[in-house]
Coordinates of C-alpha atoms in Angstrom, one line a residue:
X1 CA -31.9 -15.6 51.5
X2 CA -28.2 -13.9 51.9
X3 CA -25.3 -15.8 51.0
X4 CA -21.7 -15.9 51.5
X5 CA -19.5 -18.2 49.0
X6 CA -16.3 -19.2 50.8
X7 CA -13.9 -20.3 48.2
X8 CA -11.3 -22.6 50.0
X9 CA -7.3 -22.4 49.2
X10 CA -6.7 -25.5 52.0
X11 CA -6.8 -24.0 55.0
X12 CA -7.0 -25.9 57.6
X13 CA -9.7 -22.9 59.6
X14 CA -12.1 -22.6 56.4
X15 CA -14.7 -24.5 58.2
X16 CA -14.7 -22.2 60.7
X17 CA -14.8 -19.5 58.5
X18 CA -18.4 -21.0 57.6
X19 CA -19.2 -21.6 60.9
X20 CA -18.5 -17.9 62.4
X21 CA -20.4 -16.1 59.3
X22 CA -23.3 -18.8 60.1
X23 CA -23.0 -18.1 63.8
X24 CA -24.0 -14.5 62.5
X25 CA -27.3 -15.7 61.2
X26 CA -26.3 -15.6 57.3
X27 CA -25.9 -18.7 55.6
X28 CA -22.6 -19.5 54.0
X29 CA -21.2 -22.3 51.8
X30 CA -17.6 -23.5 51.4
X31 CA -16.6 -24.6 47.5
X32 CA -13.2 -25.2 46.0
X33 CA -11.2 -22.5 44.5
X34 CA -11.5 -23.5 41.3
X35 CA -15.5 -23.4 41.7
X36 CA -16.6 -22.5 37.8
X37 CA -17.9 -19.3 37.5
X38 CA -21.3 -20.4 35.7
X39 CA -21.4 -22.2 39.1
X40 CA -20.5 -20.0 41.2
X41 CA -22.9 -16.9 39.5
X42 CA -25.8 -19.3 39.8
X43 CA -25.4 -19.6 43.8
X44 CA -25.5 -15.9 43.1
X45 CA -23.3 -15.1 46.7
X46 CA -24.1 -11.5 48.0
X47 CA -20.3 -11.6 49.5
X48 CA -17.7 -13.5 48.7
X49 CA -14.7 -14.9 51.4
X50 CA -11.3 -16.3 49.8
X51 CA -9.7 -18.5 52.4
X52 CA -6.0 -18.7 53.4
X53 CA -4.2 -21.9 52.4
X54 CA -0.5 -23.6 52.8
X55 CA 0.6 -22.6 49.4
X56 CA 3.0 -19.5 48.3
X57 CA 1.2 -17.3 45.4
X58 CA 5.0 -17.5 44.0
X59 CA 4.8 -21.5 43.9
X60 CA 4.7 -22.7 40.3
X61 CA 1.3 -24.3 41.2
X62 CA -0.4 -22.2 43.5
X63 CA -4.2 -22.4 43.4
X64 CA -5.3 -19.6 41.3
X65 CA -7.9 -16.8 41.3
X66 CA -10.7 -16.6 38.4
X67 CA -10.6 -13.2 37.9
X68 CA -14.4 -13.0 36.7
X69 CA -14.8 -13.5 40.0
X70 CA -14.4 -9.8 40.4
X71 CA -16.5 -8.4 37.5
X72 CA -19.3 -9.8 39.9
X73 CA -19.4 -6.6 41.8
X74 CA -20.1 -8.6 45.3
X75 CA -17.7 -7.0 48.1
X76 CA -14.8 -9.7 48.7
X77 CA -12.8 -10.4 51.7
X78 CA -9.2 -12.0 51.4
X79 CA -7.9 -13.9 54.2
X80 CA -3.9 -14.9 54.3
X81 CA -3.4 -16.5 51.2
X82 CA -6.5 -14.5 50.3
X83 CA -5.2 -11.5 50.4
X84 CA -1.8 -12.4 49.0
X85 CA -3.8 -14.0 46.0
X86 CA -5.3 -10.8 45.4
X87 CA -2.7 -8.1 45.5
X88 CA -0.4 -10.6 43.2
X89 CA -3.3 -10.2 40.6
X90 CA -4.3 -6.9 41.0
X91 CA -0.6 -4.9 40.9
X92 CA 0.7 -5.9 43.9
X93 CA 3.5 -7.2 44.7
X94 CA 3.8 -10.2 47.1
X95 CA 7.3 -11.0 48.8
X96 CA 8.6 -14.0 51.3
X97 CA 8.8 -12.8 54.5
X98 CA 11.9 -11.8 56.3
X99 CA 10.0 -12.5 59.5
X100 CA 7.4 -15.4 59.0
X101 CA 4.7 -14.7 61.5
X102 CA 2.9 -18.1 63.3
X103 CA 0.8 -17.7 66.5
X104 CA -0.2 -14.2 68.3
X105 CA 0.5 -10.9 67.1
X106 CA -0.3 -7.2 67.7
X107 CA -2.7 -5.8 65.1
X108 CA -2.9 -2.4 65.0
X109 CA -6.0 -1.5 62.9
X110 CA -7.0 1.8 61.2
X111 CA -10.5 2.2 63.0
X112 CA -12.1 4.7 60.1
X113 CA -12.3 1.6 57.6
X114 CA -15.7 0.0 57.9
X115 CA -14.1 -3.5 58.1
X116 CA -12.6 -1.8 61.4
X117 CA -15.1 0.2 62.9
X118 CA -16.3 -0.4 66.2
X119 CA -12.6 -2.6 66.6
X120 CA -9.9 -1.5 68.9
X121 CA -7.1 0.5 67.7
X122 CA -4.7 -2.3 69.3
X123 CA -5.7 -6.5 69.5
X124 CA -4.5 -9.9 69.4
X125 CA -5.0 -11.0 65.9
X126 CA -3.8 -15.1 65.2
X127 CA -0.9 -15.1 62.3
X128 CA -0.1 -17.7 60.1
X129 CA 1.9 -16.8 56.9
X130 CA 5.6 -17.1 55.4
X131 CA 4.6 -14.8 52.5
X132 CA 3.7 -11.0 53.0
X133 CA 2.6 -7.9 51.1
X134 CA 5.5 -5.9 49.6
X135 CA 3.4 -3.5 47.5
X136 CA -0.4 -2.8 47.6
X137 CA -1.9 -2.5 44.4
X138 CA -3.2 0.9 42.5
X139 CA -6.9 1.8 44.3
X140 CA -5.9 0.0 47.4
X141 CA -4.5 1.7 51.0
X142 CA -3.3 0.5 54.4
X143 CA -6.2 0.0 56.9
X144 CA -3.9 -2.2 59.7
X145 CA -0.1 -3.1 60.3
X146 CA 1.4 -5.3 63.0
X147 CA 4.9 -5.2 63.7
X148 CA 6.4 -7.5 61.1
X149 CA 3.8 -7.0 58.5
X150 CA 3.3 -3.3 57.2
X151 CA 0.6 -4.3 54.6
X152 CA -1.3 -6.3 57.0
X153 CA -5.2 -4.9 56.1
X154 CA -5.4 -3.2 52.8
X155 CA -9.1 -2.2 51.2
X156 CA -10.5 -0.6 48.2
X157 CA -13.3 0.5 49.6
X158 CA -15.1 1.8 45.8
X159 CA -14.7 -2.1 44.5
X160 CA -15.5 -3.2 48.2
X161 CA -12.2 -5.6 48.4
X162 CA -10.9 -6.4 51.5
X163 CA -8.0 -8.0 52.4
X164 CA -6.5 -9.2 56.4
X165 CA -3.1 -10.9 56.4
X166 CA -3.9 -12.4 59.6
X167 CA -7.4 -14.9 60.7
X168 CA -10.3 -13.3 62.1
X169 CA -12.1 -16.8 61.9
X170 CA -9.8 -18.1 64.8
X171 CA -11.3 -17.5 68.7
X172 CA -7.7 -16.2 69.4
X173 CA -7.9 -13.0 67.2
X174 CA -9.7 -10.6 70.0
X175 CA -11.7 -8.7 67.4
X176 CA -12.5 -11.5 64.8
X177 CA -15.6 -11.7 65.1
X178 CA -16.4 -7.9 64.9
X179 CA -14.4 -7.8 62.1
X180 CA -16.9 -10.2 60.1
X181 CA -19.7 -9.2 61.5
X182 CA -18.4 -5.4 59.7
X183 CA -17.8 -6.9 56.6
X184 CA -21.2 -9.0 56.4
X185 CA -23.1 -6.1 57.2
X186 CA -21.8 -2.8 56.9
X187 CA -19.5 -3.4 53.9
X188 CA -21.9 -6.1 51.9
X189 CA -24.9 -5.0 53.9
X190 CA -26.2 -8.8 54.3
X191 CA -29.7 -10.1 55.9
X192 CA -29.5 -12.4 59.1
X193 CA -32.1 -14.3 58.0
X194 CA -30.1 -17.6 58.6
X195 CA -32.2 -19.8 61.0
X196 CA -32.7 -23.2 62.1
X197 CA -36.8 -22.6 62.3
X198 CA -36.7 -21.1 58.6
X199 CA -34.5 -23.9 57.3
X200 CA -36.6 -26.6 58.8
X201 CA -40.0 -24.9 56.3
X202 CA -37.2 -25.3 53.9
X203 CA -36.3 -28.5 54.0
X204 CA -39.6 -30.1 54.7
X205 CA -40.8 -28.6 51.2
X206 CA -37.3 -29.7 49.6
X207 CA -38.4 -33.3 50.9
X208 CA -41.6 -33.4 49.8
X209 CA -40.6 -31.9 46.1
X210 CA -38.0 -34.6 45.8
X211 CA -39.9 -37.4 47.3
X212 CA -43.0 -36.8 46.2
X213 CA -45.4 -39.8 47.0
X214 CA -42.2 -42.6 47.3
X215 CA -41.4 -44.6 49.9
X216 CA -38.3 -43.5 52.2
X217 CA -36.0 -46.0 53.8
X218 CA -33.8 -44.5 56.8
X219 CA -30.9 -46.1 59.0
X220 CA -31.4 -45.7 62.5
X221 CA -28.6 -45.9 64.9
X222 CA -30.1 -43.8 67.7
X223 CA -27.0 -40.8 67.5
X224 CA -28.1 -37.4 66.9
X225 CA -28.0 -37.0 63.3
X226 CA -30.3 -40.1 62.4
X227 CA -32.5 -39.4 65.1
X228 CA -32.9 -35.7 63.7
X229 CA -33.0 -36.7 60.3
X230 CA -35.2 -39.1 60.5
X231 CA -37.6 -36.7 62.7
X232 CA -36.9 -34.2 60.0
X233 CA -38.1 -36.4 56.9
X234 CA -41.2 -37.8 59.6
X235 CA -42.6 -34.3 59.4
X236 CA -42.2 -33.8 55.9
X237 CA -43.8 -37.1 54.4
X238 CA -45.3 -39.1 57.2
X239 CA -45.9 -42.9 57.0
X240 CA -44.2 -42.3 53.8
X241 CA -40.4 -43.3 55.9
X242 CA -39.7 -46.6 57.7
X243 CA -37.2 -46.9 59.7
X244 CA -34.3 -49.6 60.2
X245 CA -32.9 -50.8 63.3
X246 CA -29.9 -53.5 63.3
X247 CA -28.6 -54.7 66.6
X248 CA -25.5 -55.7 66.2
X249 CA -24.7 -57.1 69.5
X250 CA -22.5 -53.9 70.1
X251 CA -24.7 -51.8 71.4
X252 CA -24.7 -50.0 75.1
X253 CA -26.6 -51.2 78.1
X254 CA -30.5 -51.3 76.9
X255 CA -29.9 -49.1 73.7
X256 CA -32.0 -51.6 71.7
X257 CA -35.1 -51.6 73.9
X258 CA -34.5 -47.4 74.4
X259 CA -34.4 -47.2 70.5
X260 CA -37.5 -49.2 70.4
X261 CA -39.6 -47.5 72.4
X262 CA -38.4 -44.1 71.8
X263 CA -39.5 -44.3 67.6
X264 CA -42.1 -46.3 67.9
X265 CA -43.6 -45.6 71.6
X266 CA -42.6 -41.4 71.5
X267 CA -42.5 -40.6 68.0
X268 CA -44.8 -43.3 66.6
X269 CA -42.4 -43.5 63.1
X270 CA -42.7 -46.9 61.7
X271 CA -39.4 -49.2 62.5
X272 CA -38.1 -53.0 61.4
X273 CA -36.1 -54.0 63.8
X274 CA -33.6 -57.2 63.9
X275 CA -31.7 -58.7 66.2
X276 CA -28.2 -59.7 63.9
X277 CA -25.8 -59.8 67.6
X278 CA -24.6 -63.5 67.1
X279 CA -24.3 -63.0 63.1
X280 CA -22.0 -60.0 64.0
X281 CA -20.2 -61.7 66.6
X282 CA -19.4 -64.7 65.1
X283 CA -17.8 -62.2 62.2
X284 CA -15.7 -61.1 64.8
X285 CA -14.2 -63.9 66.2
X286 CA -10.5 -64.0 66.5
X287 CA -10.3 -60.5 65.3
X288 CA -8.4 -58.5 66.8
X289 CA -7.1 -55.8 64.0
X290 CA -9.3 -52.5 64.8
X291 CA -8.8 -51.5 61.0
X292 CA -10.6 -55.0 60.5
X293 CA -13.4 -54.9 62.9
X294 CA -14.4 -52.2 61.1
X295 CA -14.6 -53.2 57.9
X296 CA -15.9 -56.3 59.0
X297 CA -18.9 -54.9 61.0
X298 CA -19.2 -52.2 57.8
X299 CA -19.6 -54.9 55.5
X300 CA -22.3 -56.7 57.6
X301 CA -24.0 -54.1 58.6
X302 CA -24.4 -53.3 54.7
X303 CA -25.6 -57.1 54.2
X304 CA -28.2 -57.0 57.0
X305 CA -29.5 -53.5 56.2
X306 CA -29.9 -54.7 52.8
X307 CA -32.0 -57.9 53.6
X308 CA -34.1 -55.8 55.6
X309 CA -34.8 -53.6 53.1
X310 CA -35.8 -55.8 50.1
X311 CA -38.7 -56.4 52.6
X312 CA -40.0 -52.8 52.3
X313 CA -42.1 -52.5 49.1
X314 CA -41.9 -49.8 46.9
X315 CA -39.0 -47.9 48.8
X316 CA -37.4 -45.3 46.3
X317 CA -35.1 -43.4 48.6
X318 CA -32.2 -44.1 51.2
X319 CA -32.0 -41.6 53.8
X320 CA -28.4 -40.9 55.4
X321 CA -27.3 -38.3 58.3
X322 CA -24.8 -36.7 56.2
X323 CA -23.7 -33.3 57.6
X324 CA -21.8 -30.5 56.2
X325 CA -18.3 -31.7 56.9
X326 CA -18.3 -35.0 55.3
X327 CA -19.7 -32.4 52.1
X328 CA -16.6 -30.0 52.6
X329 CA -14.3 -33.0 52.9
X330 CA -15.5 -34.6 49.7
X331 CA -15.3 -31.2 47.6
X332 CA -12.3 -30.0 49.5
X333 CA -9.6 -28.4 47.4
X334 CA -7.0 -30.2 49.8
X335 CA -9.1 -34.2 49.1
X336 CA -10.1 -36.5 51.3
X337 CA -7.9 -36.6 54.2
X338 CA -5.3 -39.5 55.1
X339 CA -7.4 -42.5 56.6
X340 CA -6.8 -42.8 60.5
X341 CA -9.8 -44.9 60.5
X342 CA -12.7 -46.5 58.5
X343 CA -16.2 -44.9 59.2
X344 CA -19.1 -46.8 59.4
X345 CA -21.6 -45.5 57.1
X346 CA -24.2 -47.0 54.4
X347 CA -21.3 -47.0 51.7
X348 CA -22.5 -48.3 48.1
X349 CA -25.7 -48.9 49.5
X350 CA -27.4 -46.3 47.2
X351 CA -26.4 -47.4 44.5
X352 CA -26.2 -51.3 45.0
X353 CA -30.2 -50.7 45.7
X354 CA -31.1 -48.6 43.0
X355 CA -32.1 -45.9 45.5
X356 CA -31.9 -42.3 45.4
X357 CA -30.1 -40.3 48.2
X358 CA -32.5 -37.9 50.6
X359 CA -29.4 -36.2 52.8
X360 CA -31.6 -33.1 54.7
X361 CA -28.8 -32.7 56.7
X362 CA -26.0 -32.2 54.4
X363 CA -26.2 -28.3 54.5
X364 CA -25.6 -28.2 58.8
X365 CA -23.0 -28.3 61.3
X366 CA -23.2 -30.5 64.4
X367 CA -24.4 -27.7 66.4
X368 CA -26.7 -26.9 63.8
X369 CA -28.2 -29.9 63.8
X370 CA -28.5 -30.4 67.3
X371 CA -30.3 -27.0 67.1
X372 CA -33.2 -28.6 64.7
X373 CA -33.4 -31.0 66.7
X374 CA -34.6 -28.8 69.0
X375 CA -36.5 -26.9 66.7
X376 CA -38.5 -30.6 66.2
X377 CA -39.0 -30.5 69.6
X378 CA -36.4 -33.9 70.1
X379 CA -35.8 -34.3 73.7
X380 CA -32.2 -32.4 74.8
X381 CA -31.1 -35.8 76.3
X382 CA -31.2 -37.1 72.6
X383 CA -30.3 -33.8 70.6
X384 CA -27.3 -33.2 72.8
X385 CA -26.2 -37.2 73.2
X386 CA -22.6 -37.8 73.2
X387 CA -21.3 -39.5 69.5
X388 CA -21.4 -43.5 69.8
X389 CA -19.0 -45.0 67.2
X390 CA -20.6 -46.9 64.4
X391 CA -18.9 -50.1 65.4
X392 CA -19.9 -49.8 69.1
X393 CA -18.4 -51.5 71.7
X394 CA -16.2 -53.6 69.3
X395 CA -13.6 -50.4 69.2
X396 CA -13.9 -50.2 72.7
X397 CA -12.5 -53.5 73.4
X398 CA -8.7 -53.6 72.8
X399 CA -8.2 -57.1 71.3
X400 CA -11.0 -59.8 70.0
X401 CA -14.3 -59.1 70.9
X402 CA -16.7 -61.8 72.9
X403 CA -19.9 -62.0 74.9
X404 CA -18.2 -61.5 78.4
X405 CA -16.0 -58.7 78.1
X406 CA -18.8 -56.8 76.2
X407 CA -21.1 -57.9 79.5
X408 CA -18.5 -56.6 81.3
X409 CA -18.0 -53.3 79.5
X410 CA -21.8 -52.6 79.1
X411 CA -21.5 -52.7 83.0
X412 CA -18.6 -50.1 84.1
X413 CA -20.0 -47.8 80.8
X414 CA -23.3 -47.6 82.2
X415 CA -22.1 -46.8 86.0
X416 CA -19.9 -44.3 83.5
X417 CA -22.2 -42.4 82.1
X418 CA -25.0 -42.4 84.8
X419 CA -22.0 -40.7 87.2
X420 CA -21.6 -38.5 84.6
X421 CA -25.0 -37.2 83.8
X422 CA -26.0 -37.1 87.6
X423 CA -23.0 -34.6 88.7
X424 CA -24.1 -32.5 85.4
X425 CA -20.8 -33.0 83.3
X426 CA -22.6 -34.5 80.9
X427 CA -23.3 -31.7 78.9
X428 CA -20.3 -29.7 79.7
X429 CA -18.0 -32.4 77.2
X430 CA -18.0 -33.6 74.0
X431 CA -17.3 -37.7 75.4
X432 CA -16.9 -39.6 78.2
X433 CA -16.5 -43.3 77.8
X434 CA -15.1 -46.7 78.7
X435 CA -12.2 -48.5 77.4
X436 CA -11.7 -52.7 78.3
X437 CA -8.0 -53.2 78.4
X438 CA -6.4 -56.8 77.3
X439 CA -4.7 -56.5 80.4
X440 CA -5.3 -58.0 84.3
X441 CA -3.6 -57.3 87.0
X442 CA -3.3 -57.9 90.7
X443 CA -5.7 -56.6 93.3
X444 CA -7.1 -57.8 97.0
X445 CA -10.4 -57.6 97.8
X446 CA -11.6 -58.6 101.3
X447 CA -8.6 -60.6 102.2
X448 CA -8.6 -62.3 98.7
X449 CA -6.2 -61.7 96.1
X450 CA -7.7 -61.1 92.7
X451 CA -6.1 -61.0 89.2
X452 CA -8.8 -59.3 86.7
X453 CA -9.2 -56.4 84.1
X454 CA -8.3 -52.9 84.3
X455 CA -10.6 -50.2 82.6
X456 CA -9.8 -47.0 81.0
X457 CA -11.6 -44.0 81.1
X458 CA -11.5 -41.3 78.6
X459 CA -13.1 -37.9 78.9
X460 CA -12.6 -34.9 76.6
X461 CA -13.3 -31.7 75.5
X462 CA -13.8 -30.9 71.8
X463 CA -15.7 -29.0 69.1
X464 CA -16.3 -30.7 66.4
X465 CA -13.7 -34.3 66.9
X466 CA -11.4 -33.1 64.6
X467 CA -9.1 -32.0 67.9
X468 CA -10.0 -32.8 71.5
X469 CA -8.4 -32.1 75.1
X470 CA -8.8 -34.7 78.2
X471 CA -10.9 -33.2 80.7
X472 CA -9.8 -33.0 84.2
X473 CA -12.5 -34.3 85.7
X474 CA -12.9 -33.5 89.7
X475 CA -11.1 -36.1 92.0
X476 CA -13.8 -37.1 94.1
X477 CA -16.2 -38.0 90.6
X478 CA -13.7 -39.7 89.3
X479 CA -13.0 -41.4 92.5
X480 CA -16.9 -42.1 92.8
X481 CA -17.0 -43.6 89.1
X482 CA -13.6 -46.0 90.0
X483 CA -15.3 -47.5 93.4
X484 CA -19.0 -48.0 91.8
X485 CA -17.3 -50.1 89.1
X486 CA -14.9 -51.9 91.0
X487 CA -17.4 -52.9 93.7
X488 CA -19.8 -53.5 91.0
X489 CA -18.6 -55.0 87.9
X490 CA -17.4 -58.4 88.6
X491 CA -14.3 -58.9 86.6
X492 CA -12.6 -55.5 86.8
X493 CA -10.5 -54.4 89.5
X494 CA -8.1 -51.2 88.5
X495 CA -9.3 -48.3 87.0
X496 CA -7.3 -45.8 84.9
X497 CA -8.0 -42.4 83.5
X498 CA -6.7 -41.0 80.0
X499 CA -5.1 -37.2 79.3
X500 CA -3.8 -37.9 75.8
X501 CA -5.5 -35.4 73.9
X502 CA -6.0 -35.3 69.8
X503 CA -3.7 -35.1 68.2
X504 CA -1.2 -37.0 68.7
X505 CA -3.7 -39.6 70.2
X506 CA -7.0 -40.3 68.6
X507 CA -10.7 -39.7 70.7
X508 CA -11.2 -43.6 70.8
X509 CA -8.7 -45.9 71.7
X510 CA -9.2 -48.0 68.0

């Protein structure tokens, strides 16, 4: 199989550098800059990418370029800070600009370069850069300009370097797309042989190499990516996995019972399942911290997953849902990332267990696993399910968290989501959920005055979480949605509807 190395200098597109070249069948695999070149020849790229990043190649500590990189004889495209990075080593001469350039800009490219052909002689291409290219190095020329940046595409077309000032990774450049798809296959000549159906023969023998004849345990939670991975592993080593289920009381309207009979009944995998609500809730009480609900329902879930598990003989393995951005974020040149929130994951499970990690999904984006779902034939109401927070309803509720309002918002989320999925929105956005408010207020109803809870709704648009718009959904849903749960849900009688997007708000409310 083809690969593309993306080496990443901290900017904040390289992911979707990955994801574009992937999009184009040909696997790709983001590592940090300073990636060791042992490492880096025995992943043995066929094309290597060099991201842009925040940093000046004039800054005393800039992130650096191995040069050995370039004795590999793979074609190389710069990006940004990528092609700064290389002209500074290679003669160059790179200059701060006298007009930064942020946002849209007219590109005007030179359409006899391969990286250009096929590419209009005049696009939109998406700027981001305070740095520019004074002097292009000895074996380079000028294959695109735009009207601050004279140096803005330069190539050597015998060494098969490339660099592009501006990023073609970005939906606003017009011709992006075009542009890698040129250098992934007429300048490095690359195979699309990047699939979901060939990586799921893959994976199944990686499984079964790695497990051999050990016992598998796996968290379930019912999302997407333990439904798939679990389904994944099924296939590769049978009876082999057993499942875990904890309730922890924070659940949607009949999510344990749908769990249930959807493993056992549907996919006949084994699963232990337990009932821990009132151990959970009592946890809970008088907590009203979101930060500490968290880490509160973390920590138990941890406790209970472990007690269950003690009473699976001969388990060897953990398996977890990890995908390829919780990978990137870990290696990341830039870190981890400021915490806005906890997550809730298996944490030190692994290693408090003496269990050895099986991750099949740690290679994939979200789409891309949603696509092997598919591939395992998973129904599209479960591959394409909207994300469910670990701590369930418990973030849901603003303030402490009790039987009633829980009762309550199990109600007005159901009537939610079943409006939602009948006028076929469903599938159209990336959430759409219901927020409890620690707030009443005054209604009439009949000619009785009530004083009861109002209800947020969120809805939004995103890709991948990290950013998100409110949806505007159409007035006469949302109106249908407000008088079902009104009428229906005894205890609420306002509803309200969200447009904060992220940033500066966050998708959930805690």
């Amino acid at each position: 199989m083809d690969k593309v190395l993306i080496l990443d200098y901290g900017s904040q597109y390289t992911q979707l550098i990955a994801r574009r070249i992937r999009e184009q069948n040909v696997y790709s695999e983001i590592q940090p800059f300073n990636y060791g070149i042992e490492k880096i020849r025995a992943f043995a790229p066929k094309a290597i990418v060099l991201s842009g990043g925040p940093a000046s190649v004039l800054g005393k500590d800039a992130p650096d370029l191995d040069l050995k990189i370039l004795e590999l004889g793979v074609p190389i495209l710069g990006i940004c800070y990528g092609i700064q990075l290389l002209a500074h080593h290679l003669g160059g001469k790179v200059l701060p600009s006298s007009k930064r350039e942020y946002g849209r800009a007219i590109f005007q490219a030179d359409s006899k370069s391969a990286l250009f052909q096929g590419v209009k002689a005049e696009s939109v291409a998406w700027m981001s850069h305070g740095d520019s290219l004074d002097k292009i190095p000895a074996g380079f020329h000028k294959i695109g300009e735009s009207e601050n940046t004279p140096f803005c595409a330069i190539a050597n077309p015998d060494k098969k370097i490339y660099g592009v000032q501006f990023h073609p990774e970005v939906v606003h450049t017009e011709e992006g797309t075009k542009i890698l798809q040129n250098f992934l296959f007429k300048i490095s000549a690359l195979k699309p042989d990047w699939n979901m159906a060939a990586f799921l023969q893959t994976e199944k023998e990686k499984i079964r190499a790695q497990v051999g004849k050990g016992k598998v345990i796996c968290g379930l939670s019912g999302g997407v990516d333990s439904t798939v991975a679990a389904m994944l592993i099924h296939e590769a080593i049978g009876d082999q996995l057993e499942c875990i289920f904890i309730n922890n009381g924070l659940l949607r309207k009949d999510e344990a019972q749908k769990v249930q009979d959807t493993f056992r009944g549907h996919f006949k995998i084994k699963l232990h399942y337990v009932d821990a609500s009132k151990r959970f809730l009592d946890k809970l009480k008088g907590v009203i911290d979101p930060e500490q609900k968290r880490k509160i329902i973390g920590n138990e879930f941890i406790y209970v997953f472990e007690e269950m598990a003690k009473g699976i003989q001969d388990a060897k393995f953990l398996a977890q849902g990890t995908l390829y951005p919780d990978v990137i974020e870990s290696v990341s040149f830039k870190g981890p990332s400021a915490t806005i929130k906890s997550h809730h994951n298996v944490g030190g499970l692994p290693e408090r267990m003496g269990l050895a990690l099986v991750e099949p999904l740690r290679e994939l984006f979200k789409d891309e696993v949603r696509e092997l779902g598919t591939q395992l034939g998973i129904p599209k109401l479960l591959t394409h399910r909207q994300p469910f927070p670990g701590p369930g309803l418990a973030i849901r509720i603003i303030g402490e968290v009790t039987e009633p309002d829980l009762a309550l918002l199990r109600e007005a989320d159901d009537i939610l989501g079943n409006e939602i999925k009948a006028s076929d929105w469903y599938y159209q956005v990336w959430q759409a959920f219901a927020v409890l408010l620690p707030i009443k207020t005054v209604g009439v109803m009949g000619d009785e005055r009530t004083y009861e809870n109002v209800l947020a709704i969120r809805c939004v648009s995103s890709l991948d979480g990290m950013t998100a718009d409110w949806v505007p959904l159409p007035p006469d849903l949302l109106g249908r949605i407000s008088n079902r749960i009104i009428n229906e849900v005894r205890g609420i009688n306002r509803v309200v509807y969200d447009i904060s997007s992220k940033p500066p708000a966050t998708i959930e409310w805690e």
